[in-house]
Amino acid sequence: MNRNLNRRDFLRLAGAGAATAVLSGCTARVHTAPEDLATHSRSNTAKKPNFIIIFCDDLGYGDLGCFGSKKHRTPNIDRMAAEGMRLTSFYVTSGVCTPSRASLMTGCYPRRVNMHEDSRGEWVLFPVAKKGLNPDEITIAELLKRRGYAMACIGKWHLGDQVEFLPTRQGFDYYYGIPYSNDMGSEQRSANPPLPLLRNEKVIEAPVNQNTITQRYTHEAIRFIDANKDRPFFLYLPQTMPHDPHHSSENFRGKSANGPYGDAVEEIDFSTGEILKALKKLNLDGRTLVVFTSDNGASGNYAGSNAPLSGNKGSTWEGGMRVPCIARWPGRIPAGKTCDELASTIDLLPTFAGLAGTRPPTDRIIDGKDIRPLLAGEKGAKSPHEAFYYYYRQQLQAVRSGRWKLRLALKRKTGRRKGEPDHAPPFLYDLTIDIAETKNVADAHPDVVGRLTALAEKAREDLGDINRPGKNQRPAGFVANPKPLILSKQHD
Ligand code: MG
């Protein structure tokens, strides 16, 4: 990466000025002397930013105080939002864990990397799965590792439980966590092995004591940050909570106004506060981008909230795939701003690549886009996506472009509202005035329906649809003889 590009990157991210200009957001005043820019540019080259992604499991759009929750006390995350930016049209690419996580790791739609469902007909991977994220994919971790980053994944992986697919084989130096969902142990499903906790590639506890899992992830995360304070690092912290069954440690159990679910959310808030405190103490605030978000919407079966959105986890309604997102980087991301432009987890790979002075892979299609202009609060910055696609398993069910969302004409196997006909005609919603998708305006906007229908057809050709392979899909990884992850007596 040459100096010109770094200088341009800096200008773009910092809104062409120093911290004062960034803080003034859309009305950035340019007053930085050229030599200052050169200094910044050099230091930017020398000191690559750290990245932290806190990725909750099944946390809904309306579950945080800063996103409207009246039930949960989330003072630390609310402060994070006040010091950073709320992204209010931030999407995951699937309503469930495995496909959503495949996208975060690869910057691609799940169908692109063939992780949209398991080979056994399940939507997500279950223990002892033959399938996993193909080791030939270049993960966000591998990309940053090549730039000299220290890498840790602490938490739920869910992209394959065979050794070939574990985080340690996908770019992370260190792994600590439960490798799949916390309801997949023998306690809930007797055919499965007891729920394992791994350190790197070894099971160190089974079944894992889930009461202390958020606490232990937090300690591990802070230990990793502390050990790598003098070099660039990437910490991926996919929390096991608040996925069912809901657990929390003694200080939080029974303390929220929303049962075990609320307790788990409030402990995640505490955990986030501890991590931000550690950054401040180590003087890393100014060079660490922290992103807090969720892997999909809240389930309709428990106490989570996707308000004011319709639908739940697993659906292609906004409540299934639009998630709360906060990005914080003091001095670089304007404080207290809200960005309502469409962005997605697939954008994090190209964005982080740019910030680390590299590029996304060029030998394959990457669906994500660089969203640095949005994060910098640049005046007039627009979503880089002409269209965003909502897939349910194999099926393309909706497309969004700008303010419009079209639910496609299809034989709906699921995601159907009560009373909705089996062969529903296309429904068009204007999300800027109808975020809850209640008023079909298709008849008034046939031109928009036509344009979005054409975009959907482009996706079908490229990524595929039910019983229709896409032209540009890549294979997932497979092993012939998967083995269960069980406690070994020889572990250390
Ligand atoms: Mg999930």
Short mmCIF file of C-alpha atoms and ligand atoms in Angstrom, two decimals:
data_model
loop_
_atom_site.label_atom_id
_atom_site.label_comp_id
_atom_site.label_asym_id
_atom_site.label_seq_id
_atom_site.Cartn_x
_atom_site.Cartn_y
_atom_site.Cartn_z
CA MET A 1 0.00 0.00 0.00
CA ASN A 2 1.60 3.26 -1.05
CA ARG A 3 1.68 6.47 0.87
CA ASN A 4 -0.79 8.22 -1.45
CA LEU A 5 -3.43 5.66 -0.74
CA ASN A 6 -2.87 5.91 2.98
CA ARG A 7 -3.14 9.66 2.78
CA ARG A 8 -6.37 9.38 0.84
CA ASP A 9 -7.66 6.81 3.29
CA PHE A 10 -6.89 9.10 6.14
CA LEU A 11 -8.61 12.02 4.45
CA ARG A 12 -11.65 9.95 3.75
CA LEU A 13 -11.97 8.56 7.24
CA ALA A 14 -11.10 11.70 9.13
CA GLY A 15 -13.32 13.93 6.98
CA ALA A 16 -10.24 15.85 5.77
CA GLY A 17 -9.12 17.21 9.10
CA ALA A 18 -8.14 16.56 12.65
CA ALA A 19 -10.33 15.38 15.48
CA THR A 20 -12.20 18.68 15.73
CA ALA A 21 -13.35 18.35 12.15
CA VAL A 22 -14.47 14.77 12.71
CA LEU A 23 -16.44 15.75 15.76
CA SER A 24 -18.23 18.41 13.77
CA GLY A 25 -19.45 15.54 11.54
CA CYS A 26 -21.24 16.62 8.42
CA THR A 27 -19.88 20.16 8.55
CA ALA A 28 -16.22 19.20 8.83
CA ARG A 29 -13.96 22.26 8.79
CA VAL A 30 -10.65 21.78 7.01
CA HIS A 31 -7.84 23.47 8.85
CA THR A 32 -5.13 20.86 9.09
CA ALA A 33 -1.75 21.93 7.74
CA PRO A 34 -0.26 19.63 5.08
CA GLU A 35 2.64 18.69 7.36
CA ASP A 36 0.15 17.60 10.01
CA LEU A 37 -1.54 15.37 7.48
CA ALA A 38 1.79 13.88 6.53
CA THR A 39 2.51 13.22 10.18
CA HIS A 40 -0.89 11.62 10.61
CA SER A 41 -0.39 9.66 7.43
CA ARG A 42 2.95 8.29 8.62
CA SER A 43 1.64 7.43 12.06
CA ASN A 44 -1.37 5.85 10.41
CA THR A 45 1.00 3.62 8.46
CA ALA A 46 3.07 2.78 11.50
CA LYS A 47 0.16 2.18 13.84
CA LYS A 48 -2.61 0.21 12.27
CA PRO A 49 -5.88 0.43 14.15
CA ASN A 50 -7.10 -2.34 16.42
CA PHE A 51 -10.49 -3.90 15.72
CA ILE A 52 -12.98 -5.41 18.14
CA ILE A 53 -16.29 -6.96 17.04
CA ILE A 54 -18.72 -7.81 19.82
CA PHE A 55 -21.27 -10.05 18.14
CA CYS A 56 -24.27 -11.00 20.27
CA ASP A 57 -26.38 -14.07 19.62
CA ASP A 58 -30.07 -13.35 18.93
CA LEU A 59 -30.05 -9.85 20.42
CA GLY A 60 -32.98 -7.93 18.95
CA TYR A 61 -33.19 -4.48 17.37
CA GLY A 62 -35.13 -3.13 20.37
CA ASP A 63 -33.12 -4.77 23.15
CA LEU A 64 -30.75 -1.91 24.03
CA GLY A 65 -31.54 1.34 25.80
CA CYS A 66 -29.98 3.31 22.95
CA PHE A 67 -32.26 1.48 20.50
CA GLY A 68 -35.39 2.12 22.55
CA SER A 69 -35.55 -0.66 25.15
CA LYS A 70 -37.38 0.33 28.30
CA LYS A 71 -36.83 -3.09 29.88
CA HIS A 72 -33.07 -3.49 29.84
CA ARG A 73 -30.52 -1.36 31.60
CA THR A 74 -27.60 -1.01 29.19
CA PRO A 75 -25.72 2.08 30.42
CA ASN A 76 -22.34 0.98 29.06
CA ILE A 77 -23.59 0.26 25.56
CA ASP A 78 -25.66 3.45 25.63
CA ARG A 79 -22.50 5.39 26.52
CA MET A 80 -20.68 3.61 23.71
CA ALA A 81 -23.40 4.89 21.35
CA ALA A 82 -23.11 8.41 22.74
CA GLU A 83 -19.36 8.31 22.12
CA GLY A 84 -19.79 6.73 18.68
CA MET A 85 -22.34 6.13 15.95
CA ARG A 86 -25.58 4.16 15.89
CA LEU A 87 -26.18 2.41 12.57
CA THR A 88 -29.93 2.04 12.30
CA SER A 89 -30.14 0.26 8.92
CA PHE A 90 -27.49 -2.35 9.62
CA TYR A 91 -28.23 -5.87 8.34
CA VAL A 92 -27.09 -9.40 8.74
CA THR A 93 -27.48 -11.66 5.72
CA SER A 94 -29.58 -14.37 7.32
CA GLY A 95 -32.08 -14.73 10.14
CA VAL A 96 -29.98 -17.43 11.82
CA CYS A 97 -26.48 -18.03 13.18
CA THR A 98 -24.37 -20.07 10.78
CA PRO A 99 -25.12 -18.23 7.52
CA SER A 100 -24.93 -14.86 9.26
CA ARG A 101 -21.50 -15.66 10.71
CA ALA A 102 -20.20 -16.99 7.38
CA SER A 103 -20.93 -13.55 5.95
CA LEU A 104 -19.14 -11.67 8.70
CA MET A 105 -16.05 -13.83 8.18
CA THR A 106 -15.97 -13.70 4.37
CA GLY A 107 -17.65 -10.43 3.36
CA CYS A 108 -20.03 -12.48 1.20
CA TYR A 109 -23.66 -13.55 1.10
CA PRO A 110 -24.16 -17.05 2.57
CA ARG A 111 -25.15 -18.52 -0.79
CA ARG A 112 -21.92 -17.18 -2.32
CA VAL A 113 -19.89 -19.42 0.03
CA ASN A 114 -22.54 -22.16 0.24
CA MET A 115 -23.14 -21.73 3.95
CA HIS A 116 -26.85 -20.88 3.65
CA GLU A 117 -27.86 -24.27 5.05
CA ASP A 118 -26.39 -27.55 6.24
CA SER A 119 -26.06 -30.63 4.05
CA ARG A 120 -28.43 -32.52 6.39
CA GLY A 121 -31.35 -30.26 5.60
CA GLU A 122 -30.89 -28.11 8.70
CA TRP A 123 -30.60 -24.36 8.43
CA VAL A 124 -27.55 -24.19 10.70
CA LEU A 125 -24.68 -26.55 11.46
CA PHE A 126 -25.24 -29.06 14.25
CA PRO A 127 -22.52 -30.91 16.18
CA VAL A 128 -20.45 -33.46 14.24
CA ALA A 129 -21.25 -31.75 10.97
CA LYS A 130 -19.45 -32.78 7.80
CA LYS A 131 -19.74 -29.23 6.55
CA GLY A 132 -17.87 -26.08 7.50
CA LEU A 133 -16.67 -22.76 6.13
CA ASN A 134 -14.28 -23.68 3.34
CA PRO A 135 -10.67 -23.18 4.51
CA ASP A 136 -9.99 -21.82 0.99
CA GLU A 137 -12.12 -18.78 1.77
CA ILE A 138 -10.06 -15.79 2.88
CA THR A 139 -11.53 -14.73 6.19
CA ILE A 140 -11.35 -11.27 7.68
CA ALA A 141 -8.98 -12.86 10.21
CA GLU A 142 -6.61 -14.19 7.56
CA LEU A 143 -6.60 -10.86 5.81
CA LEU A 144 -5.59 -8.99 8.97
CA LYS A 145 -3.16 -11.66 10.11
CA ARG A 146 -1.19 -11.06 6.90
CA ARG A 147 -0.90 -7.43 7.99
CA GLY A 148 0.76 -8.45 11.25
CA TYR A 149 -2.28 -8.44 13.50
CA ALA A 150 -2.64 -10.58 16.62
CA MET A 151 -5.90 -12.47 16.31
CA ALA A 152 -8.30 -13.96 18.83
CA CYS A 153 -11.76 -15.43 18.57
CA ILE A 154 -13.42 -15.65 21.97
CA GLY A 155 -16.95 -17.03 21.96
CA LYS A 156 -19.35 -18.86 19.67
CA TRP A 157 -17.93 -19.91 16.30
CA HIS A 158 -20.61 -21.99 14.52
CA LEU A 159 -18.85 -22.35 11.18
CA GLY A 160 -17.88 -26.00 11.57
CA ASP A 161 -16.93 -28.11 14.60
CA GLN A 162 -14.35 -30.28 12.86
CA VAL A 163 -10.75 -29.35 13.47
CA GLU A 164 -10.26 -28.29 9.82
CA PHE A 165 -12.90 -25.60 10.27
CA LEU A 166 -12.12 -24.22 13.72
CA PRO A 167 -11.06 -20.58 14.22
CA THR A 168 -7.44 -21.68 14.65
CA ARG A 169 -7.54 -22.90 11.02
CA GLN A 170 -9.32 -19.80 9.72
CA GLY A 171 -6.82 -17.11 10.68
CA PHE A 172 -7.11 -16.82 14.46
CA ASP A 173 -4.05 -17.35 16.66
CA TYR A 174 -6.21 -18.15 19.65
CA TYR A 175 -9.66 -19.57 20.27
CA TYR A 176 -11.62 -19.87 23.49
CA GLY A 177 -15.31 -20.62 23.43
CA ILE A 178 -18.31 -22.79 22.73
CA PRO A 179 -18.00 -23.78 19.06
CA TYR A 180 -21.75 -23.83 18.31
CA SER A 181 -25.09 -22.84 19.82
CA ASN A 182 -25.52 -23.28 23.56
CA ASP A 183 -28.70 -25.37 23.11
CA MET A 184 -26.88 -28.04 21.11
CA GLY A 185 -25.37 -30.03 23.98
CA SER A 186 -26.57 -33.40 25.29
CA GLU A 187 -28.59 -31.55 27.94
CA GLN A 188 -31.07 -30.47 25.25
CA ARG A 189 -30.42 -33.05 22.54
CA SER A 190 -29.39 -36.41 23.92
CA ALA A 191 -27.72 -37.63 20.72
CA ASN A 192 -25.16 -34.80 20.87
CA PRO A 193 -21.96 -34.66 22.91
CA PRO A 194 -22.04 -32.60 26.13
CA LEU A 195 -21.72 -28.89 25.31
CA PRO A 196 -17.98 -28.30 24.94
CA LEU A 197 -15.77 -25.35 25.84
CA LEU A 198 -12.63 -25.21 23.71
CA ARG A 199 -9.26 -23.64 24.18
CA ASN A 200 -7.73 -23.60 20.71
CA GLU A 201 -8.53 -27.08 19.40
CA LYS A 202 -9.04 -28.94 22.68
CA VAL A 203 -12.15 -29.44 24.76
CA ILE A 204 -11.34 -28.22 28.28
CA GLU A 205 -14.78 -28.47 29.88
CA ALA A 206 -17.94 -30.43 29.03
CA PRO A 207 -20.67 -29.73 29.69
CA VAL A 208 -19.62 -26.13 30.08
CA ASN A 209 -20.89 -24.13 33.05
CA GLN A 210 -22.87 -21.49 31.16
CA ASN A 211 -23.57 -19.35 34.20
CA THR A 212 -20.06 -17.95 34.08
CA ILE A 213 -19.55 -17.99 30.31
CA THR A 214 -20.03 -14.26 29.68
CA GLN A 215 -17.75 -13.49 32.61
CA ARG A 216 -15.06 -15.86 31.36
CA TYR A 217 -15.23 -14.53 27.79
CA THR A 218 -14.78 -11.04 29.22
CA HIS A 219 -11.69 -12.02 31.22
CA GLU A 220 -10.20 -13.77 28.22
CA ALA A 221 -10.90 -10.75 26.02
CA ILE A 222 -9.27 -8.30 28.41
CA ARG A 223 -6.28 -10.59 28.87
CA PHE A 224 -5.84 -10.72 25.09
CA ILE A 225 -6.12 -6.94 24.74
CA ASP A 226 -3.59 -6.40 27.51
CA ALA A 227 -1.12 -8.92 26.06
CA ASN A 228 -1.30 -7.25 22.63
CA LYS A 229 -1.50 -3.60 23.59
CA ASP A 230 1.72 -2.78 21.75
CA ARG A 231 0.79 -4.32 18.41
CA PRO A 232 -2.29 -4.19 16.21
CA PHE A 233 -4.91 -6.75 17.17
CA PHE A 234 -8.29 -8.05 16.06
CA LEU A 235 -10.57 -9.37 18.76
CA TYR A 236 -13.66 -11.18 17.56
CA LEU A 237 -15.98 -11.66 20.54
CA PRO A 238 -19.10 -13.57 19.49
CA GLN A 239 -21.04 -13.75 22.76
CA THR A 240 -22.90 -16.98 23.48
CA MET A 241 -25.70 -14.97 25.07
CA PRO A 242 -28.55 -14.00 24.93
CA HIS A 243 -29.33 -17.15 22.89
CA ASP A 244 -31.54 -19.66 24.69
CA PRO A 245 -30.91 -21.17 27.30
CA HIS A 246 -30.30 -17.85 29.04
CA HIS A 247 -27.60 -17.81 31.68
CA SER A 248 -25.84 -15.16 33.69
CA SER A 249 -23.48 -14.99 36.64
CA GLU A 250 -24.56 -14.42 40.21
CA ASN A 251 -24.33 -10.63 40.10
CA PHE A 252 -26.87 -10.47 37.29
CA ARG A 253 -29.15 -13.46 37.83
CA GLY A 254 -32.64 -12.35 38.81
CA LYS A 255 -31.66 -8.67 38.71
CA SER A 256 -33.24 -7.42 35.47
CA ALA A 257 -36.86 -6.53 34.88
CA ASN A 258 -37.04 -8.99 31.99
CA GLY A 259 -36.27 -12.44 33.41
CA PRO A 260 -33.25 -14.58 32.49
CA TYR A 261 -33.13 -13.01 29.01
CA GLY A 262 -32.83 -9.51 30.47
CA ASP A 263 -30.23 -10.72 32.97
CA ALA A 264 -28.10 -12.06 30.11
CA VAL A 265 -28.42 -8.79 28.16
CA GLU A 266 -27.45 -6.73 31.20
CA GLU A 267 -24.39 -8.90 31.77
CA ILE A 268 -23.36 -8.35 28.15
CA ASP A 269 -23.69 -4.65 28.83
CA PHE A 270 -21.38 -4.99 31.83
CA SER A 271 -18.94 -7.06 29.76
CA THR A 272 -18.87 -4.38 27.05
CA GLY A 273 -18.22 -1.73 29.68
CA GLU A 274 -15.28 -3.71 31.07
CA ILE A 275 -13.75 -4.04 27.60
CA LEU A 276 -14.13 -0.31 26.91
CA LYS A 277 -12.66 0.43 30.33
CA ALA A 278 -9.63 -1.74 29.51
CA LEU A 279 -9.09 0.15 26.24
CA LYS A 280 -9.16 3.47 28.05
CA LYS A 281 -6.81 2.29 30.78
CA LEU A 282 -4.32 1.04 28.18
CA ASN A 283 -4.61 4.27 26.22
CA LEU A 284 -5.95 2.41 23.19
CA ASP A 285 -9.20 4.35 22.72
CA GLY A 286 -7.84 6.51 19.92
CA ARG A 287 -6.65 3.59 17.84
CA THR A 288 -9.35 1.02 18.37
CA LEU A 289 -12.53 0.64 16.33
CA VAL A 290 -15.15 -1.26 18.34
CA VAL A 291 -18.27 -2.58 16.61
CA PHE A 292 -21.14 -3.93 18.71
CA THR A 293 -23.92 -5.82 16.92
CA SER A 294 -25.92 -9.07 16.74
CA ASP A 295 -25.99 -12.14 14.48
CA ASN A 296 -29.75 -11.97 13.85
CA GLY A 297 -32.95 -10.65 15.36
CA ALA A 298 -34.48 -11.79 18.63
CA SER A 299 -36.47 -15.03 18.65
CA GLY A 300 -40.22 -14.73 19.04
CA ASN A 301 -40.16 -17.49 21.67
CA TYR A 302 -38.45 -15.59 24.47
CA ALA A 303 -38.32 -12.14 25.99
CA GLY A 304 -36.28 -10.30 23.33
CA SER A 305 -37.62 -7.36 21.34
CA ASN A 306 -37.23 -6.31 17.72
CA ALA A 307 -39.42 -3.25 18.19
CA PRO A 308 -40.39 -1.29 16.17
CA LEU A 309 -39.71 -3.86 13.44
CA SER A 310 -41.96 -6.70 12.29
CA GLY A 311 -40.93 -10.34 12.41
CA ASN A 312 -38.41 -12.30 14.42
CA LYS A 313 -35.25 -14.35 14.16
CA GLY A 314 -35.44 -16.63 11.16
CA SER A 315 -37.64 -14.40 9.03
CA THR A 316 -36.87 -12.02 6.19
CA TRP A 317 -38.98 -9.32 7.80
CA GLU A 318 -36.85 -6.48 9.12
CA GLY A 319 -36.97 -7.93 12.66
CA GLY A 320 -35.13 -11.04 11.52
CA MET A 321 -32.25 -9.35 9.75
CA ARG A 322 -31.93 -5.70 10.80
CA VAL A 323 -29.87 -5.60 13.98
CA PRO A 324 -28.70 -2.95 16.43
CA CYS A 325 -25.22 -1.74 15.57
CA ILE A 326 -22.86 0.72 17.24
CA ALA A 327 -19.42 1.73 15.96
CA ARG A 328 -17.08 3.62 18.27
CA TRP A 329 -13.66 5.06 17.57
CA PRO A 330 -13.02 8.29 19.45
CA GLY A 331 -11.56 10.97 17.21
CA ARG A 332 -12.36 9.07 14.02
CA ILE A 333 -16.07 8.33 14.22
CA PRO A 334 -18.15 11.37 15.13
CA ALA A 335 -19.68 11.09 18.58
CA GLY A 336 -23.42 10.82 19.11
CA LYS A 337 -24.29 10.45 15.41
CA THR A 338 -26.84 8.18 13.79
CA CYS A 339 -26.39 6.73 10.32
CA ASP A 340 -29.50 5.35 8.62
CA GLU A 341 -27.80 4.35 5.37
CA LEU A 342 -27.95 0.67 4.51
CA ALA A 343 -24.88 -1.26 5.65
CA SER A 344 -24.21 -4.86 6.57
CA THR A 345 -21.88 -7.27 8.30
CA ILE A 346 -20.50 -8.13 4.83
CA ASP A 347 -19.05 -4.61 4.75
CA LEU A 348 -16.78 -5.11 7.73
CA LEU A 349 -14.19 -7.16 5.83
CA PRO A 350 -13.54 -4.56 3.09
CA THR A 351 -13.76 -1.70 5.58
CA PHE A 352 -11.28 -3.21 8.02
CA ALA A 353 -9.02 -4.20 5.11
CA GLY A 354 -8.89 -0.58 4.00
CA LEU A 355 -8.18 0.68 7.49
CA ALA A 356 -5.39 -1.87 7.90
CA GLY A 357 -3.80 -0.71 4.64
CA THR A 358 -4.76 -3.66 2.49
CA ARG A 359 -7.54 -4.70 0.12
CA PRO A 360 -10.19 -7.39 0.05
CA PRO A 361 -9.24 -10.45 -2.04
CA THR A 362 -9.31 -9.65 -5.77
CA ASP A 363 -9.35 -13.23 -7.07
CA ARG A 364 -13.00 -13.80 -6.11
CA ILE A 365 -16.27 -11.91 -5.70
CA ILE A 366 -16.65 -10.11 -2.38
CA ASP A 367 -20.17 -8.77 -1.80
CA GLY A 368 -19.32 -6.30 0.98
CA LYS A 369 -18.34 -2.69 0.38
CA ASP A 370 -16.06 -0.24 2.12
CA ILE A 371 -18.22 1.89 4.43
CA ARG A 372 -15.52 4.24 5.75
CA PRO A 373 -17.35 7.32 4.41
CA LEU A 374 -20.44 6.35 6.42
CA LEU A 375 -18.44 5.73 9.58
CA ALA A 376 -16.61 9.02 9.19
CA GLY A 377 -19.96 10.81 9.01
CA GLU A 378 -19.05 12.35 5.67
CA LYS A 379 -21.61 14.83 4.44
CA GLY A 380 -23.93 13.21 1.92
CA ALA A 381 -22.30 9.78 2.23
CA LYS A 382 -24.64 7.16 0.80
CA SER A 383 -24.90 3.43 1.15
CA PRO A 384 -22.57 1.76 -1.37
CA HIS A 385 -25.19 -0.96 -2.00
CA GLU A 386 -27.50 -0.64 -4.97
CA ALA A 387 -29.41 -3.60 -3.55
CA PHE A 388 -29.47 -5.79 -0.48
CA TYR A 389 -30.85 -9.32 -0.63
CA TYR A 390 -32.88 -11.17 2.01
CA TYR A 391 -32.52 -14.92 1.71
CA TYR A 392 -34.42 -17.52 3.71
CA ARG A 393 -32.34 -20.71 3.44
CA GLN A 394 -32.09 -21.25 -0.35
CA GLN A 395 -34.83 -18.83 -1.18
CA LEU A 396 -34.61 -15.17 -2.15
CA GLN A 397 -37.60 -13.58 -0.42
CA ALA A 398 -36.97 -9.84 -0.54
CA VAL A 399 -34.77 -7.11 -1.93
CA ARG A 400 -34.08 -3.63 -0.61
CA SER A 401 -32.82 -0.70 -2.67
CA GLY A 402 -32.60 2.68 -0.99
CA ARG A 403 -35.85 3.35 0.84
CA TRP A 404 -37.77 0.54 -0.86
CA LYS A 405 -38.17 -3.09 0.14
CA LEU A 406 -39.89 -5.53 -2.16
CA ARG A 407 -41.18 -8.83 -0.80
CA LEU A 408 -41.16 -11.03 -3.83
CA ALA A 409 -43.93 -12.99 -5.43
CA LEU A 410 -43.24 -16.53 -4.31
CA LYS A 411 -44.73 -19.62 -2.82
CA ARG A 412 -43.90 -18.89 0.77
CA LYS A 413 -42.96 -21.87 2.85
CA THR A 414 -42.39 -19.68 5.83
CA GLY A 415 -41.99 -16.10 6.95
CA ARG A 416 -45.66 -15.74 6.13
CA ARG A 417 -47.96 -13.56 8.15
CA LYS A 418 -51.29 -14.83 9.42
CA GLY A 419 -53.79 -14.61 6.62
CA GLU A 420 -51.16 -13.96 3.95
CA PRO A 421 -51.97 -16.06 0.88
CA ASP A 422 -49.68 -18.88 -0.13
CA HIS A 423 -48.84 -17.27 -3.46
CA ALA A 424 -48.47 -13.73 -2.23
CA PRO A 425 -48.07 -11.05 -4.88
CA PRO A 426 -45.12 -8.70 -4.48
CA PHE A 427 -45.43 -6.31 -1.55
CA LEU A 428 -43.63 -2.99 -1.61
CA TYR A 429 -42.78 -1.06 1.54
CA ASP A 430 -41.27 2.39 1.96
CA LEU A 431 -39.00 1.74 4.92
CA THR A 432 -38.30 5.42 5.55
CA ILE A 433 -41.91 5.98 6.60
CA ASP A 434 -43.02 2.40 7.28
CA ILE A 435 -40.23 0.65 9.16
CA ALA A 436 -42.69 -1.99 10.42
CA GLU A 437 -43.70 -3.04 6.87
CA THR A 438 -47.43 -2.57 7.33
CA LYS A 439 -48.55 -0.70 4.21
CA ASN A 440 -48.18 -2.28 0.80
CA VAL A 441 -47.64 0.51 -1.73
CA ALA A 442 -46.90 -1.70 -4.76
CA ASP A 443 -49.89 -0.43 -6.74
CA ALA A 444 -48.78 3.18 -6.42
CA HIS A 445 -45.19 2.51 -7.56
CA PRO A 446 -45.14 0.01 -10.45
CA ASP A 447 -41.83 1.49 -11.68
CA VAL A 448 -40.16 0.75 -8.33
CA VAL A 449 -41.62 -2.77 -8.31
CA GLY A 450 -40.18 -3.27 -11.79
CA ARG A 451 -36.73 -1.99 -10.85
CA LEU A 452 -36.49 -4.11 -7.70
CA THR A 453 -37.83 -7.18 -9.52
CA ALA A 454 -35.00 -6.79 -12.02
CA LEU A 455 -32.46 -6.48 -9.18
CA ALA A 456 -33.87 -9.67 -7.64
CA GLU A 457 -33.42 -11.47 -10.94
CA LYS A 458 -29.77 -10.36 -11.00
CA ALA A 459 -29.28 -11.96 -7.57
CA ARG A 460 -30.96 -15.19 -8.67
CA GLU A 461 -28.61 -15.47 -11.59
CA ASP A 462 -25.55 -14.65 -9.50
CA LEU A 463 -26.30 -16.32 -6.15
CA GLY A 464 -29.18 -18.66 -6.98
CA ASP A 465 -32.61 -19.39 -5.57
CA ILE A 466 -34.67 -22.46 -4.68
CA ASN A 467 -33.68 -25.27 -7.07
CA ARG A 468 -31.55 -22.86 -9.05
CA PRO A 469 -27.80 -22.70 -8.56
CA GLY A 470 -26.17 -19.30 -8.90
CA LYS A 471 -23.48 -18.72 -11.51
CA ASN A 472 -20.99 -17.47 -8.96
CA GLN A 473 -21.31 -19.67 -5.92
CA ARG A 474 -18.25 -21.22 -4.29
CA PRO A 475 -18.13 -24.58 -2.51
CA ALA A 476 -18.28 -25.03 1.25
CA GLY A 477 -15.78 -27.27 3.04
CA PHE A 478 -16.53 -30.93 3.78
CA VAL A 479 -14.85 -33.72 5.74
CA ALA A 480 -15.60 -37.42 5.19
CA ASN A 481 -15.68 -38.66 8.76
CA PRO A 482 -16.63 -36.00 11.30
CA LYS A 483 -15.87 -36.71 14.95
CA PRO A 484 -17.52 -35.36 18.09
CA LEU A 485 -15.75 -32.74 20.20
CA ILE A 486 -15.35 -34.49 23.51
CA LEU A 487 -13.32 -33.95 26.64
CA SER A 488 -9.91 -35.51 26.41
CA LYS A 489 -8.25 -36.73 29.58
CA GLN A 490 -4.94 -35.42 28.31
CA HIS A 491 -6.02 -31.80 28.10
CA ASP A 492 -3.93 -29.23 29.87
MG MG B 1 -28.18 -16.30 16.43
#
